[in-house]
Short mmCIF file of N, CA, C and O in Angstrom, two decimals:
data_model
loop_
_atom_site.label_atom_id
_atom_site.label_comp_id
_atom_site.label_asym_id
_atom_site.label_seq_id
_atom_site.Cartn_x
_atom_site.Cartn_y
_atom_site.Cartn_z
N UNK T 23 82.03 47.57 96.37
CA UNK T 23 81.51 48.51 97.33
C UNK T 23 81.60 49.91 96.76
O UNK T 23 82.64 50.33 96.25
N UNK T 24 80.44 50.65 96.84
CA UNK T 24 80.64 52.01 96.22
C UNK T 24 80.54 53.22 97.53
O UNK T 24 79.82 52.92 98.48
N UNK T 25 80.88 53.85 97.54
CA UNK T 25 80.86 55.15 98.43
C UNK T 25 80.64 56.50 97.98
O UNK T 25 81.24 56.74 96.94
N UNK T 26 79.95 57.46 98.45
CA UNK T 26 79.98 58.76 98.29
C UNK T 26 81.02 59.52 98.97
O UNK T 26 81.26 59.33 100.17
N UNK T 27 81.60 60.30 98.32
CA UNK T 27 82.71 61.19 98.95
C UNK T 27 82.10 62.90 99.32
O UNK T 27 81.54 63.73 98.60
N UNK T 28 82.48 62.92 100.62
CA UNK T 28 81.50 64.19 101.25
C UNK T 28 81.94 65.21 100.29
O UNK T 28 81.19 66.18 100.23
N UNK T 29 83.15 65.24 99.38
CA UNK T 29 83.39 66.46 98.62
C UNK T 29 83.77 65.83 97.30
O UNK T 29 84.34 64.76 97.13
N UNK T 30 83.30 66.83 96.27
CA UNK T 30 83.77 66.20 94.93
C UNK T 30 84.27 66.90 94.60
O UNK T 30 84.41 68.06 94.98
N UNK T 31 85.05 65.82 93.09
CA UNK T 31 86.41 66.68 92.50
C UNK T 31 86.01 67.97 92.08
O UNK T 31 86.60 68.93 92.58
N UNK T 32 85.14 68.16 91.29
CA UNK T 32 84.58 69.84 90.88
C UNK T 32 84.71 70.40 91.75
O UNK T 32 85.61 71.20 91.49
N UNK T 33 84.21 70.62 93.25
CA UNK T 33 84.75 71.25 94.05
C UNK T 33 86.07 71.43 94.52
O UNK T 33 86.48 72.53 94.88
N UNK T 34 86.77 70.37 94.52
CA UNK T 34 88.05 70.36 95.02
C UNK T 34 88.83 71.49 93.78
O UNK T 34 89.76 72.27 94.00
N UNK T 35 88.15 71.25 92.53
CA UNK T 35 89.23 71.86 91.32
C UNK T 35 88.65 73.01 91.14
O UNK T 35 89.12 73.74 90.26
N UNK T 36 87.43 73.49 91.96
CA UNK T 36 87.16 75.16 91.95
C UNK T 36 87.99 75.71 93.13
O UNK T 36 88.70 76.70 92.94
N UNK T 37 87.92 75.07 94.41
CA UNK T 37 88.89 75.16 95.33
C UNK T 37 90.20 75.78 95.33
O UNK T 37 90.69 76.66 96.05
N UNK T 38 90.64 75.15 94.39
CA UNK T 38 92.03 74.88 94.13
C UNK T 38 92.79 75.75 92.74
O UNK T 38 93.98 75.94 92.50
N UNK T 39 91.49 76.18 91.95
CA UNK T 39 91.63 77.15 90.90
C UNK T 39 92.56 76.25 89.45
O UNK T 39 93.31 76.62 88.55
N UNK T 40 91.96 74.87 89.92
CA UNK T 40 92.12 74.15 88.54
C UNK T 40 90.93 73.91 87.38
O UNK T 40 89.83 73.40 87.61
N UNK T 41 91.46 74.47 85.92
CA UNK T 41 90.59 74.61 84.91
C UNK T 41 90.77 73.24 84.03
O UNK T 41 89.86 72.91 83.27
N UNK T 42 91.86 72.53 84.14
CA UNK T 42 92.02 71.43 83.00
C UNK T 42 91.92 69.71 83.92
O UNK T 42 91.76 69.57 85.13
N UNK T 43 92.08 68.60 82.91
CA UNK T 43 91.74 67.54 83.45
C UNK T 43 92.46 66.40 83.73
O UNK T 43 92.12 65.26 84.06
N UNK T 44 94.52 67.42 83.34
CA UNK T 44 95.17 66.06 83.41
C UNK T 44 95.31 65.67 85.12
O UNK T 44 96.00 64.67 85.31
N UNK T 45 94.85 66.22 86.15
CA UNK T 45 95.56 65.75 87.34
C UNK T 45 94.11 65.36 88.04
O UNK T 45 93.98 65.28 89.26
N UNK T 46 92.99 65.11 87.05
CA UNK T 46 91.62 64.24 87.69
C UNK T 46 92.04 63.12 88.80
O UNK T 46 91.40 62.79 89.79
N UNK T 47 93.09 62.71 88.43
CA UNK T 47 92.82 61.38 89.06
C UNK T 47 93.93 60.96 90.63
O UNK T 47 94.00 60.13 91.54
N UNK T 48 94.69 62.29 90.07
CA UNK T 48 95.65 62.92 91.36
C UNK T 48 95.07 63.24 92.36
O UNK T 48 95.37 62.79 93.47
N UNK T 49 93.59 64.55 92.00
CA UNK T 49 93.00 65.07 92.84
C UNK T 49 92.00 64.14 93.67
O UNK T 49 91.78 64.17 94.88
N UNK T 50 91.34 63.11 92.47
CA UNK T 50 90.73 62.26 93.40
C UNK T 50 91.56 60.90 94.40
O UNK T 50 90.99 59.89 94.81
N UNK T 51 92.67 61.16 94.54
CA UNK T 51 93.28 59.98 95.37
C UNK T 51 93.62 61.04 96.70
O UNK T 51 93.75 60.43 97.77
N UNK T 52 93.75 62.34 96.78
CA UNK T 52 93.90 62.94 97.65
C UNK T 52 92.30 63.24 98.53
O UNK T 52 92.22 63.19 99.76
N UNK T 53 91.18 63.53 97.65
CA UNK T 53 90.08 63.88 98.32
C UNK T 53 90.02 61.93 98.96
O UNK T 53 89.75 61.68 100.13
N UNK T 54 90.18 61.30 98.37
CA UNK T 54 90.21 59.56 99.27
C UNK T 54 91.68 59.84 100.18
O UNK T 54 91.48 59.30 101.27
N UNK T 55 92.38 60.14 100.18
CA UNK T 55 93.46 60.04 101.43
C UNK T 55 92.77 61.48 102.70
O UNK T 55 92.96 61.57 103.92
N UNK T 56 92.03 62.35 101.79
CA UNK T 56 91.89 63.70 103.02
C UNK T 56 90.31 63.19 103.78
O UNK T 56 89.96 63.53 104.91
N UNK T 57 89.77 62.59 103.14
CA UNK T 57 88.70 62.21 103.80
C UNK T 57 89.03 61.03 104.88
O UNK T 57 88.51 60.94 106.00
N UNK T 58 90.22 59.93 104.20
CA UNK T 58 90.45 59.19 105.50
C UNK T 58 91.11 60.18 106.83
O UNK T 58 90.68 60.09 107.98
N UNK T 59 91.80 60.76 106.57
CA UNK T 59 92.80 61.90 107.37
C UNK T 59 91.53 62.26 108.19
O UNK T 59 91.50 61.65 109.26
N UNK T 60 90.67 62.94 108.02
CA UNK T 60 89.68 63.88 108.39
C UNK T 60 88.56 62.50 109.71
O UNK T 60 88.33 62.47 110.91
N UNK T 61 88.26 61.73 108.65
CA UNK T 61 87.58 60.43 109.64
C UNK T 61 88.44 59.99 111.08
O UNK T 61 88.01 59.94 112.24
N UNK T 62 89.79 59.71 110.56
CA UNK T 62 91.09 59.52 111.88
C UNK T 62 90.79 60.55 112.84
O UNK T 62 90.29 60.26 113.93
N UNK T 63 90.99 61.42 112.60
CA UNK T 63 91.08 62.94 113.39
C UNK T 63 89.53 62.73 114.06
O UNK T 63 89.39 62.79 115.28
N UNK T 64 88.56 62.50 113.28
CA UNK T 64 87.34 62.83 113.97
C UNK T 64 86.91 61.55 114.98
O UNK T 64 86.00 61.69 115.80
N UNK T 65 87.45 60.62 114.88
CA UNK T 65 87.26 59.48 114.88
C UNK T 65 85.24 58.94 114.61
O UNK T 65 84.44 58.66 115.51
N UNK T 66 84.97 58.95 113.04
CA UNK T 66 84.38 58.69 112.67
C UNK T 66 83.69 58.64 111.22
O UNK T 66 83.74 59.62 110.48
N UNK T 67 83.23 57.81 110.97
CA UNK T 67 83.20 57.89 109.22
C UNK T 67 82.15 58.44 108.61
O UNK T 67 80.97 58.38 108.95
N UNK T 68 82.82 59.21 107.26
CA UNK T 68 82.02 60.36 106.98
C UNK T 68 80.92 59.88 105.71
O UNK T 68 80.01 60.58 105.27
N UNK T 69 81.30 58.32 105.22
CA UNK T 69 80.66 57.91 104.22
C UNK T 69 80.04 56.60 104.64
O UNK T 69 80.51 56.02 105.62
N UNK T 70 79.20 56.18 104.10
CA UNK T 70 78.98 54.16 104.29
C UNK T 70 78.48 53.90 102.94
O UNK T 70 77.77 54.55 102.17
N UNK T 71 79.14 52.55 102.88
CA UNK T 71 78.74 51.73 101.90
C UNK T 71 77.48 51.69 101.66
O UNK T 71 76.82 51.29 102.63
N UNK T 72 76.70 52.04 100.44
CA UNK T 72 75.88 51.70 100.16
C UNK T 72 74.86 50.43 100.18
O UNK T 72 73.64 50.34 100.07
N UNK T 73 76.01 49.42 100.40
CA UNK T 73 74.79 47.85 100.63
C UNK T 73 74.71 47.55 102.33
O UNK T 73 74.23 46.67 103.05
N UNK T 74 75.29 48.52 102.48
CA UNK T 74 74.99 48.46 104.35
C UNK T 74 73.59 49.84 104.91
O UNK T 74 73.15 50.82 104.30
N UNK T 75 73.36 49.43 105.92
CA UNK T 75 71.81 49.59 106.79
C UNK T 75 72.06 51.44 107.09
O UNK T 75 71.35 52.44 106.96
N UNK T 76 73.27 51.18 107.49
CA UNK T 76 73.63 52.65 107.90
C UNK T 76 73.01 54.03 108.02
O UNK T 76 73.86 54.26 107.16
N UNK T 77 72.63 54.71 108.14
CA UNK T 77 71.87 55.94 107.76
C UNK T 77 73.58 57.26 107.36
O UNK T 77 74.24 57.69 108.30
N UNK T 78 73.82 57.52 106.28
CA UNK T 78 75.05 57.93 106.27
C UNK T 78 74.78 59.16 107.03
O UNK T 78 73.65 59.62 106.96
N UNK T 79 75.73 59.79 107.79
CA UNK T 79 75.94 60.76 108.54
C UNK T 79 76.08 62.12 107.77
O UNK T 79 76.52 62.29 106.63
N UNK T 80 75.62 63.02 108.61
CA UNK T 80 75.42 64.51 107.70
C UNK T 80 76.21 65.32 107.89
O UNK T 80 76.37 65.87 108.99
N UNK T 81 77.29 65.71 106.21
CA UNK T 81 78.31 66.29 106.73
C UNK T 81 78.35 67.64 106.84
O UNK T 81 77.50 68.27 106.22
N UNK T 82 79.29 68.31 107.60
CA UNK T 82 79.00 69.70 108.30
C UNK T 82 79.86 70.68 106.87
O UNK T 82 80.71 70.14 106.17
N UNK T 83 79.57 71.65 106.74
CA UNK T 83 80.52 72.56 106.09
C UNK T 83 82.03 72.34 106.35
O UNK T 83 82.92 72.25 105.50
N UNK T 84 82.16 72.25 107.90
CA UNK T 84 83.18 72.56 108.42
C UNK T 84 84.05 71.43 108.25
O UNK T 84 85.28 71.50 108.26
N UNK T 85 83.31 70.28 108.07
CA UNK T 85 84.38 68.97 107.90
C UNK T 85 84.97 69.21 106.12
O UNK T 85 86.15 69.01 105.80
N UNK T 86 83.84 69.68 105.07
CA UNK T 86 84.09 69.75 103.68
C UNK T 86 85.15 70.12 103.45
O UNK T 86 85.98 69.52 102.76
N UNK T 87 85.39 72.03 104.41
CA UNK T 87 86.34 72.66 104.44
C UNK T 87 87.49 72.39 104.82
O UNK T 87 88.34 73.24 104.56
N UNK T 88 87.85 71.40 105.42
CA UNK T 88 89.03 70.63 106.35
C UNK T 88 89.43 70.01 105.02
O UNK T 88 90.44 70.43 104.47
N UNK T 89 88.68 69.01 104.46
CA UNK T 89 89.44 67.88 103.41
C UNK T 89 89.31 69.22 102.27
O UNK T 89 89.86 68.66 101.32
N UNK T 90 89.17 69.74 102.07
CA UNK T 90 89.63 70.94 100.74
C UNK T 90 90.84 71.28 101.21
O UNK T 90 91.86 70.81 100.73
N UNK T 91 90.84 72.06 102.11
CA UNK T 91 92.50 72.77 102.63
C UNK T 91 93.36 71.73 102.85
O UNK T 91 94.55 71.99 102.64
N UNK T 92 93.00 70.33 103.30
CA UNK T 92 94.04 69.07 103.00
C UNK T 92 94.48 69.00 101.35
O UNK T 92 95.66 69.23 101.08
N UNK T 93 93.57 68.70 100.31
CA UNK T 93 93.22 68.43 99.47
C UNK T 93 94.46 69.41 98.61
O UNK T 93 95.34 69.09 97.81
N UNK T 94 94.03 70.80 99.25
CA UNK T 94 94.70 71.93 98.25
C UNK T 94 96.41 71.92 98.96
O UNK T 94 97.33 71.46 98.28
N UNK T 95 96.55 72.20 99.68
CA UNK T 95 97.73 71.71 100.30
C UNK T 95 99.27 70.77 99.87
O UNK T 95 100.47 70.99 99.77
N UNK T 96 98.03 69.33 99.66
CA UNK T 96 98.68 68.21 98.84
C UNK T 96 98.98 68.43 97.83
O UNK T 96 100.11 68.11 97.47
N UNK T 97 98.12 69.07 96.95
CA UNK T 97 98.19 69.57 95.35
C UNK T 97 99.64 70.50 95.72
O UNK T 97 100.70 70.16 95.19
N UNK T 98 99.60 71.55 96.56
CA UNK T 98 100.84 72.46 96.13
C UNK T 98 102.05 71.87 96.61
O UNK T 98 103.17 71.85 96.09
N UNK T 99 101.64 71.40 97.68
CA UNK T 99 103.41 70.22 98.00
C UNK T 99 102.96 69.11 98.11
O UNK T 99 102.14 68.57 98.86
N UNK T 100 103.99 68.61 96.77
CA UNK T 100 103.60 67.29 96.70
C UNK T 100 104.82 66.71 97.51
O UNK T 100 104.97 65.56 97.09
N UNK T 101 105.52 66.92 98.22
CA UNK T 101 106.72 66.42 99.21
C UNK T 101 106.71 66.68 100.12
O UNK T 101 106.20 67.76 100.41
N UNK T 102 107.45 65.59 101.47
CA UNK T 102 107.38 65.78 102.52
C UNK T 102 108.26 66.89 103.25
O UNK T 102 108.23 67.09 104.47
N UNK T 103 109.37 67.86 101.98
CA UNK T 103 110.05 68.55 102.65
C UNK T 103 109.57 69.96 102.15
O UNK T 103 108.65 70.27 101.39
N UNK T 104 110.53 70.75 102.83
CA UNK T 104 110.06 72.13 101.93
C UNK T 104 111.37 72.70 102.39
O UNK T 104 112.06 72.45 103.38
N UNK T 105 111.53 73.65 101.27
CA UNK T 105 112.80 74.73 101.37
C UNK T 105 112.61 75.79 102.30
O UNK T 105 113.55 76.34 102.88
N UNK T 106 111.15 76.16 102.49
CA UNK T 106 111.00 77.25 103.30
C UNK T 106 111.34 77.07 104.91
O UNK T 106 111.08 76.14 105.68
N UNK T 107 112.17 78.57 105.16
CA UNK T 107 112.75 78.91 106.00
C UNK T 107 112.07 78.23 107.19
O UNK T 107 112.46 77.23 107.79
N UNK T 108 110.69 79.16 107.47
CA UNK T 108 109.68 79.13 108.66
C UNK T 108 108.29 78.46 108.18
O UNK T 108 107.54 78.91 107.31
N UNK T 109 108.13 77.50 108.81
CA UNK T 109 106.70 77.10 108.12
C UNK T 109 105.78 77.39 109.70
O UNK T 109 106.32 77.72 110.76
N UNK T 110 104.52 77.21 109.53
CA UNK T 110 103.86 77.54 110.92
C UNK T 110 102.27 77.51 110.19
O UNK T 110 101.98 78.10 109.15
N UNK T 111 101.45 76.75 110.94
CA UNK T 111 100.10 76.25 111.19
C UNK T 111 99.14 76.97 110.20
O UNK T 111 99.81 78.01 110.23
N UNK T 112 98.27 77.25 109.47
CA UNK T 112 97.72 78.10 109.58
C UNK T 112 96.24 78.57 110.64
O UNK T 112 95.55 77.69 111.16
N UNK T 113 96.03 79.63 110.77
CA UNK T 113 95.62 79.60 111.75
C UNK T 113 93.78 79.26 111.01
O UNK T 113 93.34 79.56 109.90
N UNK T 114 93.04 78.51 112.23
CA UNK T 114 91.54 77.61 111.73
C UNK T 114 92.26 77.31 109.98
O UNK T 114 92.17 77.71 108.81
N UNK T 115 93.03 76.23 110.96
CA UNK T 115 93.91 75.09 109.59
C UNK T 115 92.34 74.39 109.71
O UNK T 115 91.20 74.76 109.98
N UNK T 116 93.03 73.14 109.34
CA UNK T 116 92.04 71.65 109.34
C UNK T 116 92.01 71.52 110.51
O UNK T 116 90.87 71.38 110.95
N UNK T 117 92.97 71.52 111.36
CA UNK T 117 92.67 70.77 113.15
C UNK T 117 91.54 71.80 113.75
O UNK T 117 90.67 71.45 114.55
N UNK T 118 91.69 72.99 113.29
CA UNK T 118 90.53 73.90 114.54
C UNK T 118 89.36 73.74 113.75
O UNK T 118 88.29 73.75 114.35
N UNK T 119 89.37 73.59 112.38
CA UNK T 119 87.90 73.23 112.00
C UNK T 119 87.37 72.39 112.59
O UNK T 119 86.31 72.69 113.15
N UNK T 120 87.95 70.86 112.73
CA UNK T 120 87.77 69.31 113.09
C UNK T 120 87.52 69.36 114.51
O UNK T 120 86.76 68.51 114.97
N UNK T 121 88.24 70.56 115.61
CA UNK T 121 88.21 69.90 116.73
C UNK T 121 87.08 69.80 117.52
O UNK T 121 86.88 68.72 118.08
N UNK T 122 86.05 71.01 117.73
CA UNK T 122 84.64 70.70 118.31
C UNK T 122 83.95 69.91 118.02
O UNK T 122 82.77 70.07 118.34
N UNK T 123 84.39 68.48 117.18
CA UNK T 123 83.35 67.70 116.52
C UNK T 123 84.23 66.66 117.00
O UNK T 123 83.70 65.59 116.70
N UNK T 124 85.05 66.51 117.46
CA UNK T 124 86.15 64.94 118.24
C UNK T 124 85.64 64.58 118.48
O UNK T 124 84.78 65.04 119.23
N UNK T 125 85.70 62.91 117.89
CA UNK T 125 84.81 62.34 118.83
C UNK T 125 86.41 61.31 119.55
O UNK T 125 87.23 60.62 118.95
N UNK T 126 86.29 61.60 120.82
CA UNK T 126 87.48 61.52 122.04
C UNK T 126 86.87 60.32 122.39
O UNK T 126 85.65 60.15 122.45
N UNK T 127 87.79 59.41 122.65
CA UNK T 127 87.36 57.85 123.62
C UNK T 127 88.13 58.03 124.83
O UNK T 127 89.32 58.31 124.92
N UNK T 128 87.29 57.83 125.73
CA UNK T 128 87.35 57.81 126.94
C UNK T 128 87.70 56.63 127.68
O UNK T 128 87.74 56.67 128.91
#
């Protein structure tokens, strides 16, 4: 099964202000974990398989920008802890990009 990923690594590594190629394959397991992240949240998928009927869905800026700031994020902490004192949201993080586009089950 092959898939298109709504953002590619070149982007992710202009993003992110990476020039070299040893962490190619780092960056692409995160743009595949931030795009699932981003689908959860939205509840809906941002790619389809190519041997399926599907008409793939058209992605918004605003979703691209969500899995980048995931994407870049991951790259700078790669751990679940941090030393810093105060951590706090940033503000139109990933969630306020994502949220006018929820799709909410009722």
């Amino acid at each position: 099964m092959s898939v298109t990923a709504p953002v590619t690594l070149e982007e992710v590594k202009q993003h992110c202000r990476i020039d070299f190629d040893e962490d190619d394959e780092l960056l692409c397991s995160y743009i595949t974990a931030a795009r699932e992240w981003v689908e959860g949240f939205l509840n809906m998928k941002l790619v389809s398989n190519n041997e399926g009927n599907a008409d793939p869905i058209e992605v918004k800026q605003t979703w691209k920008q969500a899995i980048m700031l995931l994407v870049g994020h991951w790259y700078a902490n790669r751990e679940n802890t941090s030393t810093w004192a105060s951590l706090k949201e940033i503000p139109f993080g990933v969630k306020d990009l994502l949220w006018l586009d929820r799709n909410v089950p009722v």
